[in-house]
Amino acid sequence: MRDGEVPGGPAGEGQQSRSHAEILRFFDGWDLLDPGLVHVPLWRPDDDDEVKDPERFLVFGGVGRRP
């Protein structure tokens, strides 16, 4: 297995870990909507929910719109 790759899936397919910057490149040419590319718990938190240590979540979320 290569660095950044973790095992996953029943057929043994690997999953590729990507940094924030690497994921952000997928949005090139698109308008990134608020709140941008963020850790998933920060995407649309309830007003009364306090998110502590969002970096512990390994998943980023973002929505882009074609200009």
mmCIF file of N, CA and C in Angstrom:
data_model
loop_
_atom_site.group_PDB
_atom_site.id
_atom_site.type_symbol
_atom_site.label_atom_id
_atom_site.label_comp_id
_atom_site.label_asym_id
_atom_site.label_seq_id
_atom_site.Cartn_x
_atom_site.Cartn_y
_atom_site.Cartn_z
ATOM 1 N N MET A 1 0.832 -1.175 0.000
ATOM 2 C CA MET A 1 0.000 0.000 0.000
ATOM 3 C C MET A 1 0.885 1.249 0.000
ATOM 4 N N ARG A 2 0.465 2.293 -0.704
ATOM 5 C CA ARG A 2 1.227 3.533 -0.767
ATOM 6 C C ARG A 2 0.887 4.424 0.419
ATOM 7 N N ASP A 3 1.743 5.420 0.682
ATOM 8 C CA ASP A 3 1.453 6.391 1.734
ATOM 9 C C ASP A 3 0.136 7.086 1.441
ATOM 10 N N GLY A 4 -0.663 7.298 2.479
ATOM 11 C CA GLY A 4 -1.941 7.973 2.318
ATOM 12 C C GLY A 4 -3.063 7.074 1.868
ATOM 13 N N GLU A 5 -2.780 5.824 1.579
ATOM 14 C CA GLU A 5 -3.803 4.899 1.124
ATOM 15 C C GLU A 5 -4.184 3.977 2.272
ATOM 16 N N VAL A 6 -5.465 3.776 2.449
ATOM 17 C CA VAL A 6 -5.939 2.889 3.506
ATOM 18 C C VAL A 6 -6.803 1.808 2.894
ATOM 19 N N PRO A 7 -6.820 0.609 3.491
ATOM 20 C CA PRO A 7 -7.647 -0.461 2.924
ATOM 21 C C PRO A 7 -9.121 -0.140 3.076
ATOM 22 N N GLY A 8 -9.912 -0.633 2.171
ATOM 23 C CA GLY A 8 -11.343 -0.416 2.275
ATOM 24 C C GLY A 8 -12.096 -1.175 1.215
ATOM 25 N N GLY A 9 -13.361 -1.423 1.476
ATOM 26 C CA GLY A 9 -14.216 -2.090 0.514
ATOM 27 C C GLY A 9 -14.037 -3.589 0.519
ATOM 28 N N PRO A 10 -15.100 -4.305 0.207
ATOM 29 C CA PRO A 10 -15.047 -5.757 0.228
ATOM 30 C C PRO A 10 -14.129 -6.339 -0.843
ATOM 31 N N ALA A 11 -13.918 -5.620 -1.929
ATOM 32 C CA ALA A 11 -13.079 -6.138 -3.000
ATOM 33 C C ALA A 11 -11.619 -5.745 -2.818
ATOM 34 N N GLY A 12 -11.328 -5.067 -1.694
ATOM 35 C CA GLY A 12 -9.956 -4.682 -1.407
ATOM 36 C C GLY A 12 -9.514 -3.398 -2.078
ATOM 37 N N GLU A 13 -10.459 -2.617 -2.623
ATOM 38 C CA GLU A 13 -10.084 -1.341 -3.217
ATOM 39 C C GLU A 13 -9.518 -0.441 -2.121
ATOM 40 N N GLY A 14 -8.572 0.383 -2.486
ATOM 41 C CA GLY A 14 -8.000 1.327 -1.532
ATOM 42 C C GLY A 14 -8.748 2.649 -1.550
ATOM 43 N N GLN A 15 -8.620 3.362 -0.477
ATOM 44 C CA GLN A 15 -9.160 4.712 -0.389
ATOM 45 C C GLN A 15 -7.972 5.653 -0.357
ATOM 46 N N GLN A 16 -8.075 6.765 -1.041
ATOM 47 C CA GLN A 16 -6.971 7.720 -1.109
ATOM 48 C C GLN A 16 -7.241 8.889 -0.182
ATOM 49 N N SER A 17 -6.383 9.097 0.792
ATOM 50 C CA SER A 17 -6.491 10.272 1.658
ATOM 51 C C SER A 17 -5.958 11.468 0.891
ATOM 52 N N ARG A 18 -6.649 12.593 1.000
ATOM 53 C CA ARG A 18 -6.215 13.810 0.317
ATOM 54 C C ARG A 18 -6.225 14.966 1.313
ATOM 55 N N SER A 19 -5.319 15.903 1.115
ATOM 56 C CA SER A 19 -5.258 17.093 1.956
ATOM 57 C C SER A 19 -6.348 18.074 1.526
ATOM 58 N N HIS A 20 -6.548 19.099 2.347
ATOM 59 C CA HIS A 20 -7.516 20.152 2.024
ATOM 60 C C HIS A 20 -7.176 20.768 0.665
ATOM 61 N N ALA A 21 -5.901 21.075 0.446
ATOM 62 C CA ALA A 21 -5.481 21.696 -0.813
ATOM 63 C C ALA A 21 -5.729 20.781 -2.012
ATOM 64 N N GLU A 22 -5.492 19.490 -1.843
ATOM 65 C CA GLU A 22 -5.719 18.544 -2.938
ATOM 66 C C GLU A 22 -7.203 18.450 -3.292
ATOM 67 N N ILE A 23 -8.054 18.473 -2.300
ATOM 68 C CA ILE A 23 -9.498 18.415 -2.549
ATOM 69 C C ILE A 23 -9.982 19.719 -3.162
ATOM 70 N N LEU A 24 -9.450 20.822 -2.682
ATOM 71 C CA LEU A 24 -9.861 22.135 -3.174
ATOM 72 C C LEU A 24 -9.647 22.262 -4.678
ATOM 73 N N ARG A 25 -8.634 21.575 -5.211
ATOM 74 C CA ARG A 25 -8.381 21.614 -6.664
ATOM 75 C C ARG A 25 -9.544 21.065 -7.474
ATOM 76 N N PHE A 26 -10.339 20.159 -6.890
ATOM 77 C CA PHE A 26 -11.509 19.625 -7.607
ATOM 78 C C PHE A 26 -12.545 20.720 -7.877
ATOM 79 N N PHE A 27 -12.461 21.823 -7.155
ATOM 80 C CA PHE A 27 -13.421 22.916 -7.310
ATOM 81 C C PHE A 27 -12.906 24.004 -8.251
ATOM 82 N N ASP A 28 -11.737 23.806 -8.865
ATOM 83 C CA ASP A 28 -11.218 24.796 -9.820
ATOM 84 C C ASP A 28 -12.245 25.018 -10.930
ATOM 85 N N GLY A 29 -12.532 26.290 -11.205
ATOM 86 C CA GLY A 29 -13.499 26.639 -12.243
ATOM 87 C C GLY A 29 -14.935 26.684 -11.752
ATOM 88 N N TRP A 30 -15.156 26.386 -10.481
ATOM 89 C CA TRP A 30 -16.485 26.409 -9.885
ATOM 90 C C TRP A 30 -16.529 27.482 -8.804
ATOM 91 N N ASP A 31 -17.699 28.025 -8.531
ATOM 92 C CA ASP A 31 -17.885 28.938 -7.399
ATOM 93 C C ASP A 31 -18.161 28.087 -6.174
ATOM 94 N N LEU A 32 -17.267 28.139 -5.200
ATOM 95 C CA LEU A 32 -17.422 27.376 -3.970
ATOM 96 C C LEU A 32 -18.394 28.119 -3.065
ATOM 97 N N LEU A 33 -19.491 27.470 -2.715
ATOM 98 C CA LEU A 33 -20.522 28.103 -1.893
ATOM 99 C C LEU A 33 -20.130 28.085 -0.418
ATOM 100 N N ASP A 34 -20.689 29.032 0.342
ATOM 101 C CA ASP A 34 -20.432 29.087 1.786
ATOM 102 C C ASP A 34 -20.949 27.837 2.462
ATOM 103 N N PRO A 35 -20.247 27.339 3.411
ATOM 104 C CA PRO A 35 -19.072 27.898 4.094
ATOM 105 C C PRO A 35 -17.744 27.484 3.480
ATOM 106 N N GLY A 36 -17.747 27.037 2.243
ATOM 107 C CA GLY A 36 -16.504 26.633 1.603
ATOM 108 C C GLY A 36 -16.208 25.162 1.820
ATOM 109 N N LEU A 37 -14.961 24.801 1.666
ATOM 110 C CA LEU A 37 -14.519 23.429 1.893
ATOM 111 C C LEU A 37 -14.081 23.324 3.347
ATOM 112 N N VAL A 38 -14.874 22.653 4.138
ATOM 113 C CA VAL A 38 -14.639 22.594 5.582
ATOM 114 C C VAL A 38 -14.804 21.163 6.079
ATOM 115 N N HIS A 39 -14.323 20.908 7.296
ATOM 116 C CA HIS A 39 -14.591 19.620 7.930
ATOM 117 C C HIS A 39 -16.107 19.473 8.048
ATOM 118 N N VAL A 40 -16.619 18.292 7.756
ATOM 119 C CA VAL A 40 -18.058 18.061 7.646
ATOM 120 C C VAL A 40 -18.883 18.590 8.834
ATOM 121 N N PRO A 41 -18.434 18.448 10.087
ATOM 122 C CA PRO A 41 -19.268 18.966 11.178
ATOM 123 C C PRO A 41 -19.450 20.478 11.127
ATOM 124 N N LEU A 42 -18.599 21.183 10.395
ATOM 125 C CA LEU A 42 -18.715 22.638 10.281
ATOM 126 C C LEU A 42 -19.552 23.060 9.083
ATOM 127 N N TRP A 43 -20.026 22.086 8.291
ATOM 128 C CA TRP A 43 -20.726 22.426 7.052
ATOM 129 C C TRP A 43 -21.977 23.243 7.341
ATOM 130 N N ARG A 44 -22.891 22.758 8.072
ATOM 131 C CA ARG A 44 -24.094 23.502 8.454
ATOM 132 C C ARG A 44 -24.482 23.099 9.877
ATOM 133 N N PRO A 45 -23.659 23.482 10.870
ATOM 134 C CA PRO A 45 -23.982 23.071 12.239
ATOM 135 C C PRO A 45 -25.230 23.782 12.741
ATOM 136 N N ASP A 46 -25.966 23.100 13.601
ATOM 137 C CA ASP A 46 -27.098 23.748 14.257
ATOM 138 C C ASP A 46 -26.557 24.894 15.098
ATOM 139 N N ASP A 47 -27.345 25.965 15.230
ATOM 140 C CA ASP A 47 -26.886 27.131 15.976
ATOM 141 C C ASP A 47 -26.479 26.792 17.403
ATOM 142 N N ASP A 48 -27.148 25.823 18.008
ATOM 143 C CA ASP A 48 -26.855 25.512 19.402
ATOM 144 C C ASP A 48 -25.795 24.428 19.558
ATOM 145 N N ASP A 49 -25.304 23.887 18.452
ATOM 146 C CA ASP A 49 -24.260 22.864 18.524
ATOM 147 C C ASP A 49 -22.888 23.515 18.457
ATOM 148 N N GLU A 50 -22.058 23.182 19.416
ATOM 149 C CA GLU A 50 -20.684 23.654 19.390
ATOM 150 C C GLU A 50 -19.813 22.500 18.906
ATOM 151 N N VAL A 51 -19.065 22.741 17.863
ATOM 152 C CA VAL A 51 -18.208 21.700 17.306
ATOM 153 C C VAL A 51 -16.819 21.871 17.898
ATOM 154 N N LYS A 52 -16.388 20.868 18.642
ATOM 155 C CA LYS A 52 -15.054 20.908 19.240
ATOM 156 C C LYS A 52 -14.118 20.037 18.413
ATOM 157 N N ASP A 53 -12.942 20.550 18.157
ATOM 158 C CA ASP A 53 -11.915 19.826 17.412
ATOM 159 C C ASP A 53 -12.424 19.245 16.091
ATOM 160 N N PRO A 54 -12.891 20.094 15.164
ATOM 161 C CA PRO A 54 -13.392 19.559 13.888
ATOM 162 C C PRO A 54 -12.323 18.827 13.097
ATOM 163 N N GLU A 55 -11.040 19.106 13.389
ATOM 164 C CA GLU A 55 -9.953 18.456 12.655
ATOM 165 C C GLU A 55 -9.898 16.955 12.905
ATOM 166 N N ARG A 56 -10.549 16.493 13.977
ATOM 167 C CA ARG A 56 -10.517 15.048 14.255
ATOM 168 C C ARG A 56 -11.365 14.271 13.248
ATOM 169 N N PHE A 57 -12.240 14.981 12.519
ATOM 170 C CA PHE A 57 -13.040 14.356 11.469
ATOM 171 C C PHE A 57 -12.214 14.358 10.189
ATOM 172 N N LEU A 58 -12.119 13.240 9.553
ATOM 173 C CA LEU A 58 -11.236 13.098 8.401
ATOM 174 C C LEU A 58 -11.905 13.435 7.077
ATOM 175 N N VAL A 59 -13.131 13.931 7.118
ATOM 176 C CA VAL A 59 -13.897 14.158 5.897
ATOM 177 C C VAL A 59 -14.147 15.656 5.714
ATOM 178 N N PHE A 60 -13.866 16.137 4.495
ATOM 179 C CA PHE A 60 -14.182 17.513 4.125
ATOM 180 C C PHE A 60 -15.455 17.512 3.288
ATOM 181 N N GLY A 61 -16.195 18.611 3.348
ATOM 182 C CA GLY A 61 -17.383 18.765 2.530
ATOM 183 C C GLY A 61 -17.395 20.125 1.869
ATOM 184 N N GLY A 62 -17.935 20.190 0.682
ATOM 185 C CA GLY A 62 -18.042 21.445 -0.040
ATOM 186 C C GLY A 62 -19.028 21.288 -1.187
ATOM 187 N N VAL A 63 -19.602 22.415 -1.595
ATOM 188 C CA VAL A 63 -20.524 22.425 -2.738
ATOM 189 C C VAL A 63 -20.086 23.533 -3.678
ATOM 190 N N GLY A 64 -19.973 23.173 -4.943
ATOM 191 C CA GLY A 64 -19.596 24.168 -5.945
ATOM 192 C C GLY A 64 -20.709 24.340 -6.966
ATOM 193 N N ARG A 65 -20.744 25.541 -7.548
ATOM 194 C CA ARG A 65 -21.739 25.852 -8.575
ATOM 195 C C ARG A 65 -20.986 26.374 -9.783
ATOM 196 N N ARG A 66 -21.404 25.910 -10.952
ATOM 197 C CA ARG A 66 -20.768 26.407 -12.180
ATOM 198 C C ARG A 66 -21.100 27.879 -12.346
ATOM 199 N N PRO A 67 -20.103 28.688 -12.639
ATOM 200 C CA PRO A 67 -20.357 30.136 -12.818
ATOM 201 C C PRO A 67 -21.158 30.435 -14.072
#
